[in-house]
Amino acid sequence: MRKSFAKNLIPNIILMVITLIMVVPLLQVINIALKSNQEFLSSPISIVKDPQWGNFLEAWVSGEMSTYFLNSFIYTAAVSIGVCLIATLASYPIARKHIKGSNFFYLLFLSALFLPAGLVPLLFLMKYLNLMNTYHGFIILKIGGGLSVAVFIFTAFIKGIPKELDEAAAIDGCGYLRYVLTILLPLMKPAIMTVGMLTAIGTWNDFVGPYVFLIDKELRPLTSGLYMFMGEYAVNWPILASGILIVAAPLVIAFIFLQRFIVSGITAGSIKG
């Protein structure tokens, strides 16, 4: 009993420390968001005494977040669906080795995980292809950036699906594309949820990309609204903290409902790969 307690003591302590490092800043942001500007300036770290729930409404209105929210939803939904669909069509022939050099293509996708983004070349390429400052251009850019992780996870997951299922579908006259879309995709639900959530987080929270590739204010996503609270000489920190919580809330809610699929998708992909 004592040996078991001593064996688990250090991992539990490490886990508690990591949890505190992640939770304490979040609680502090919530604490700041509920303060008035005067209360924050007088005591930034103290616990809020008079919660100002109106800060969230003021952040929504002053940050013009109604327009930004719609843009973020369009970008996030389009990129997540695009990445999952294209990665599935690419991962299946790689996993089943239906094409020559499948290992080369797999390593090519995998190498993108370790290479820098190359912001300047991307900027010139987007400008040359007339994709700058457009909805579809930014969506294509984000899809290309998310394919490497998606192919890596999907390929490992598909390798765990029995090949006999492919043969049975072929005998029944099921076409290649129909098999992938109607049979394979439902089986990949945990992996798709994992990739979809990871892609959504990267797209929704992207702050630098919109300012580089989207010039018009009307095309920018929700994270751009946070910059509206940065004054030249002063910053209203409670309103900024409220804006941060508004931006983070949709992803937190989505993760709460999808965490079961995300964990199972990562576990299945790591074991079956």
GROMACS .gro file of C-alpha atoms in nm:
model
  273
    1MET     CA    1   0.000   0.000   0.000
    2ARG     CA    2   0.277   0.241   0.098
    3LYS     CA    3   0.485   0.147  -0.206
    4SER     CA    4   0.189   0.211  -0.433
    5PHE     CA    5   0.124   0.550  -0.268
    6ALA     CA    6   0.490   0.651  -0.296
    7LYS     CA    7   0.500   0.537  -0.660
    8ASN     CA    8   0.203   0.754  -0.755
    9LEU     CA    9   0.294   1.053  -0.537
   10ILE     CA   10   0.541   1.219  -0.775
   11PRO     CA   11   0.321   1.182  -1.089
   12ASN     CA   12   0.024   1.321  -0.895
   13ILE     CA   13   0.226   1.618  -0.773
   14ILE     CA   14   0.347   1.690  -1.126
   15LEU     CA   15  -0.011   1.664  -1.257
   16MET     CA   16  -0.136   1.903  -0.989
   17VAL     CA   17   0.137   2.156  -1.069
   18ILE     CA   18   0.056   2.141  -1.442
   19THR     CA   19  -0.315   2.180  -1.364
   20LEU     CA   20  -0.249   2.487  -1.150
   21ILE     CA   21  -0.029   2.640  -1.420
   22MET     CA   22  -0.315   2.606  -1.670
   23VAL     CA   23  -0.614   2.686  -1.446
   24VAL     CA   24  -0.482   2.981  -1.243
   25PRO     CA   25  -0.432   3.215  -1.545
   26LEU     CA   26  -0.781   3.127  -1.671
   27LEU     CA   27  -0.935   3.207  -1.333
   28GLN     CA   28  -0.742   3.534  -1.326
   29VAL     CA   29  -0.878   3.630  -1.669
   30ILE     CA   30  -1.233   3.559  -1.545
   31ASN     CA   31  -1.161   3.762  -1.232
   32ILE     CA   32  -1.035   4.060  -1.435
   33ALA     CA   33  -1.327   4.039  -1.680
   34LEU     CA   34  -1.576   4.092  -1.395
   35LYS     CA   35  -1.402   4.403  -1.256
   36SER     CA   36  -1.460   4.764  -1.339
   37ASN     CA   37  -1.164   4.952  -1.484
   38GLN     CA   38  -1.126   5.152  -1.164
   39GLU     CA   39  -1.126   4.840  -0.947
   40PHE     CA   40  -0.871   4.673  -1.174
   41LEU     CA   41  -0.635   4.973  -1.164
   42SER     CA   42  -0.660   4.995  -0.785
   43SER     CA   43  -0.617   4.619  -0.719
   44PRO     CA   44  -0.535   4.411  -1.028
   45ILE     CA   45  -0.480   4.077  -0.850
   46SER     CA   46  -0.745   4.088  -0.578
   47ILE     CA   47  -1.073   3.897  -0.606
   48VAL     CA   48  -1.354   4.094  -0.766
   49LYS     CA   49  -1.590   4.260  -0.519
   50ASP     CA   50  -1.864   4.399  -0.745
   51PRO     CA   51  -1.902   4.183  -1.059
   52GLN     CA   52  -1.962   4.386  -1.374
   53TRP     CA   53  -2.152   4.147  -1.603
   54GLY     CA   54  -2.210   4.431  -1.846
   55ASN     CA   55  -1.844   4.409  -1.950
   56PHE     CA   56  -1.929   4.118  -2.181
   57LEU     CA   57  -2.199   4.318  -2.362
   58GLU     CA   58  -1.968   4.618  -2.391
   59ALA     CA   59  -1.692   4.396  -2.531
   60TRP     CA   60  -1.932   4.245  -2.785
   61VAL     CA   61  -2.057   4.587  -2.903
   62SER     CA   62  -1.731   4.789  -2.892
   63GLY     CA   63  -1.535   4.506  -3.052
   64GLU     CA   64  -1.791   4.475  -3.335
   65MET     CA   65  -1.797   4.101  -3.270
   66SER     CA   66  -2.126   4.025  -3.444
   67THR     CA   67  -1.960   4.057  -3.787
   68TYR     CA   68  -1.637   3.893  -3.674
   69PHE     CA   69  -1.825   3.600  -3.518
   70LEU     CA   70  -1.995   3.515  -3.848
   71ASN     CA   71  -1.661   3.530  -4.031
   72SER     CA   72  -1.498   3.304  -3.772
   73PHE     CA   73  -1.779   3.052  -3.804
   74ILE     CA   74  -1.749   3.046  -4.184
   75TYR     CA   75  -1.372   3.003  -4.177
   76THR     CA   76  -1.373   2.741  -3.902
   77ALA     CA   77  -1.653   2.530  -4.051
   78ALA     CA   78  -1.519   2.545  -4.408
   79VAL     CA   79  -1.159   2.470  -4.309
   80SER     CA   80  -1.251   2.184  -4.073
   81ILE     CA   81  -1.476   2.015  -4.329
   82GLY     CA   82  -1.224   2.070  -4.608
   83VAL     CA   83  -0.932   1.930  -4.409
   84CYS     CA   84  -1.124   1.619  -4.298
   85LEU     CA   85  -1.256   1.544  -4.648
   86ILE     CA   86  -0.930   1.602  -4.838
   87ALA     CA   87  -0.720   1.424  -4.574
   88THR     CA   88  -0.949   1.121  -4.589
   89LEU     CA   89  -0.921   1.099  -4.968
   90ALA     CA   90  -0.542   1.130  -4.937
   91SER     CA   91  -0.493   0.899  -4.637
   92TYR     CA   92  -0.689   0.600  -4.766
   93PRO     CA   93  -0.469   0.524  -5.072
   94ILE     CA   94  -0.158   0.594  -4.864
   95ALA     CA   95  -0.265   0.358  -4.585
   96ARG     CA   96  -0.369   0.084  -4.829
   97LYS     CA   97  -0.070   0.147  -5.060
   98HIS     CA   98  -0.291   0.186  -5.364
   99ILE     CA   99  -0.041   0.421  -5.529
  100LYS     CA  100   0.328   0.390  -5.602
  101GLY     CA  101   0.550   0.572  -5.358
  102SER     CA  102   0.284   0.584  -5.088
  103ASN     CA  103   0.554   0.588  -4.819
  104PHE     CA  104   0.716   0.886  -4.991
  105PHE     CA  105   0.390   1.082  -4.992
  106TYR     CA  106   0.331   0.990  -4.629
  107LEU     CA  107   0.676   1.117  -4.533
  108LEU     CA  108   0.614   1.428  -4.742
  109PHE     CA  109   0.304   1.511  -4.540
  110LEU     CA  110   0.483   1.417  -4.219
  111SER     CA  111   0.780   1.644  -4.296
  112ALA     CA  112   0.546   1.943  -4.306
  113LEU     CA  113   0.500   1.903  -3.930
  114PHE     CA  114   0.864   1.991  -3.871
  115LEU     CA  115   0.906   2.269  -4.129
  116PRO     CA  116   0.844   2.640  -4.061
  117ALA     CA  117   0.533   2.801  -4.205
  118GLY     CA  118   0.724   3.018  -4.454
  119LEU     CA  119   0.517   3.333  -4.414
  120VAL     CA  120   0.695   3.541  -4.678
  121PRO     CA  121   0.675   3.277  -4.957
  122LEU     CA  122   0.308   3.220  -4.872
  123LEU     CA  123   0.245   3.593  -4.894
  124PHE     CA  124   0.396   3.614  -5.243
  125LEU     CA  125   0.215   3.297  -5.357
  126MET     CA  126  -0.124   3.420  -5.233
  127LYS     CA  127  -0.069   3.753  -5.406
  128TYR     CA  128   0.040   3.587  -5.732
  129LEU     CA  129  -0.269   3.360  -5.736
  130ASN     CA  130  -0.502   3.653  -5.652
  131LEU     CA  131  -0.609   3.482  -5.329
  132MET     CA  132  -0.522   3.772  -5.100
  133ASN     CA  133  -0.804   3.938  -4.910
  134THR     CA  134  -1.069   3.682  -5.007
  135TYR     CA  135  -1.280   3.431  -4.816
  136HIS     CA  136  -1.187   3.139  -5.038
  137GLY     CA  137  -0.818   3.232  -5.042
  138PHE     CA  138  -0.789   3.229  -4.663
  139ILE     CA  139  -0.987   2.904  -4.643
  140ILE     CA  140  -0.757   2.734  -4.897
  141LEU     CA  141  -0.453   2.861  -4.705
  142LYS     CA  142  -0.576   2.720  -4.374
  143ILE     CA  143  -0.675   2.388  -4.532
  144GLY     CA  144  -0.325   2.346  -4.671
  145GLY     CA  145  -0.178   2.419  -4.329
  146GLY     CA  146  -0.390   2.157  -4.153
  147LEU     CA  147  -0.346   1.863  -4.390
  148SER     CA  148  -0.018   1.731  -4.248
  149VAL     CA  149  -0.157   1.655  -3.900
  150ALA     CA  150  -0.481   1.522  -4.047
  151VAL     CA  151  -0.308   1.280  -4.287
  152PHE     CA  152  -0.081   1.159  -4.005
  153ILE     CA  153  -0.377   1.076  -3.778
  154PHE     CA  154  -0.605   0.939  -4.051
  155THR     CA  155  -0.341   0.712  -4.202
  156ALA     CA  156  -0.270   0.553  -3.865
  157PHE     CA  157  -0.643   0.508  -3.802
  158ILE     CA  158  -0.723   0.357  -4.144
  159LYS     CA  159  -0.447   0.099  -4.103
  160GLY     CA  160  -0.649  -0.043  -3.814
  161ILE     CA  161  -0.961  -0.094  -4.028
  162PRO     CA  162  -0.969  -0.453  -4.167
  163LYS     CA  163  -0.888  -0.483  -4.538
  164GLU     CA  164  -1.159  -0.748  -4.567
  165LEU     CA  165  -1.411  -0.464  -4.548
  166ASP     CA  166  -1.259  -0.313  -4.864
  167GLU     CA  167  -1.281  -0.646  -5.044
  168ALA     CA  168  -1.640  -0.707  -4.936
  169ALA     CA  169  -1.742  -0.362  -5.061
  170ALA     CA  170  -1.568  -0.421  -5.395
  171ILE     CA  171  -1.746  -0.757  -5.439
  172ASP     CA  172  -2.080  -0.585  -5.375
  173GLY     CA  173  -2.001  -0.337  -5.651
  174CYS     CA  174  -1.930  -0.039  -5.428
  175GLY     CA  175  -1.722   0.222  -5.614
  176TYR     CA  176  -1.401   0.372  -5.479
  177LEU     CA  177  -1.535   0.717  -5.397
  178ARG     CA  178  -1.866   0.579  -5.269
  179TYR     CA  179  -1.682   0.342  -5.037
  180VAL     CA  180  -1.471   0.622  -4.891
  181LEU     CA  181  -1.762   0.860  -4.837
  182THR     CA  182  -2.037   0.620  -4.723
  183ILE     CA  183  -1.850   0.340  -4.544
  184LEU     CA  184  -1.505   0.462  -4.445
  185LEU     CA  185  -1.602   0.807  -4.317
  186PRO     CA  186  -1.855   0.678  -4.058
  187LEU     CA  187  -1.596   0.431  -3.927
  188MET     CA  188  -1.347   0.717  -3.889
  189LYS     CA  189  -1.579   0.921  -3.668
  190PRO     CA  190  -1.342   0.939  -3.364
  191ALA     CA  191  -1.045   1.039  -3.581
  192ILE     CA  192  -1.254   1.293  -3.772
  193MET     CA  193  -1.373   1.448  -3.446
  194THR     CA  194  -1.012   1.474  -3.329
  195VAL     CA  195  -0.883   1.632  -3.649
  196GLY     CA  196  -1.189   1.854  -3.677
  197MET     CA  197  -1.140   1.989  -3.326
  198LEU     CA  198  -0.767   2.046  -3.370
  199THR     CA  199  -0.829   2.223  -3.700
  200ALA     CA  200  -1.110   2.432  -3.553
  201ILE     CA  201  -0.888   2.545  -3.265
  202GLY     CA  202  -0.609   2.649  -3.501
  203THR     CA  203  -0.846   2.835  -3.732
  204TRP     CA  204  -1.063   3.000  -3.467
  205ASN     CA  205  -0.766   3.122  -3.260
  206ASP     CA  206  -0.554   3.241  -3.553
  207PHE     CA  207  -0.460   3.604  -3.485
  208VAL     CA  208  -0.161   3.673  -3.712
  209GLY     CA  209  -0.290   3.510  -4.031
  210PRO     CA  210  -0.597   3.734  -4.078
  211TYR     CA  211  -0.388   4.050  -4.035
  212VAL     CA  212  -0.142   3.932  -4.300
  213PHE     CA  213  -0.375   3.780  -4.562
  214LEU     CA  214  -0.701   3.971  -4.503
  215ILE     CA  215  -0.682   4.345  -4.559
  216ASP     CA  216  -1.048   4.440  -4.539
  217LYS     CA  217  -1.182   4.468  -4.187
  218GLU     CA  218  -1.512   4.307  -4.292
  219LEU     CA  219  -1.334   3.981  -4.378
  220ARG     CA  220  -1.147   3.933  -4.054
  221PRO     CA  221  -1.244   3.676  -3.786
  222LEU     CA  222  -1.338   3.713  -3.421
  223THR     CA  223  -0.983   3.730  -3.286
  224SER     CA  224  -0.937   4.057  -3.476
  225GLY     CA  225  -1.197   4.214  -3.250
  226LEU     CA  226  -0.957   4.184  -2.957
  227TYR     CA  227  -0.726   4.437  -3.121
  228MET     CA  228  -1.002   4.698  -3.098
  229PHE     CA  229  -0.947   4.717  -2.722
  230MET     CA  230  -0.579   4.813  -2.755
  231GLY     CA  231  -0.562   5.192  -2.720
  232GLU     CA  232  -0.264   5.406  -2.812
  233TYR     CA  233  -0.202   5.521  -2.456
  234ALA     CA  234  -0.417   5.293  -2.240
  235VAL     CA  235  -0.591   4.956  -2.241
  236ASN     CA  236  -0.922   4.872  -2.075
  237TRP     CA  237  -0.811   4.537  -1.936
  238PRO     CA  238  -1.149   4.420  -1.798
  239ILE     CA  239  -1.314   4.471  -2.139
  240LEU     CA  240  -1.019   4.301  -2.311
  241ALA     CA  241  -1.046   4.006  -2.070
  242SER     CA  242  -1.421   3.984  -2.142
  243GLY     CA  243  -1.343   3.976  -2.514
  244ILE     CA  244  -1.093   3.697  -2.462
  245LEU     CA  245  -1.356   3.488  -2.281
  246ILE     CA  246  -1.610   3.553  -2.558
  247VAL     CA  247  -1.359   3.432  -2.817
  248ALA     CA  248  -1.267   3.122  -2.615
  249ALA     CA  249  -1.621   3.021  -2.508
  250PRO     CA  250  -1.737   2.846  -2.831
  251LEU     CA  251  -1.431   2.621  -2.844
  252VAL     CA  252  -1.458   2.533  -2.475
  253ILE     CA  253  -1.824   2.436  -2.519
  254ALA     CA  254  -1.744   2.231  -2.831
  255PHE     CA  255  -1.460   2.051  -2.653
  256ILE     CA  256  -1.685   1.959  -2.359
  257PHE     CA  257  -1.927   1.781  -2.592
  258LEU     CA  258  -1.663   1.625  -2.821
  259GLN     CA  259  -1.391   1.527  -2.573
  260ARG     CA  260  -1.506   1.162  -2.567
  261PHE     CA  261  -1.453   1.131  -2.941
  262ILE     CA  262  -1.127   1.328  -2.935
  263VAL     CA  263  -0.964   1.107  -2.672
  264SER     CA  264  -1.081   0.785  -2.840
  265GLY     CA  265  -0.961   0.909  -3.178
  266ILE     CA  266  -0.611   0.989  -3.058
  267THR     CA  267  -0.589   0.661  -2.865
  268ALA     CA  268  -0.714   0.449  -3.153
  269GLY     CA  269  -0.481   0.617  -3.400
  270SER     CA  270  -0.176   0.574  -3.180
  271ILE     CA  271  -0.246   0.205  -3.109
  272LYS     CA  272  -0.351   0.099  -3.460
  273GLY     CA  273  -0.075   0.291  -3.635
   0.00000   0.00000   0.00000
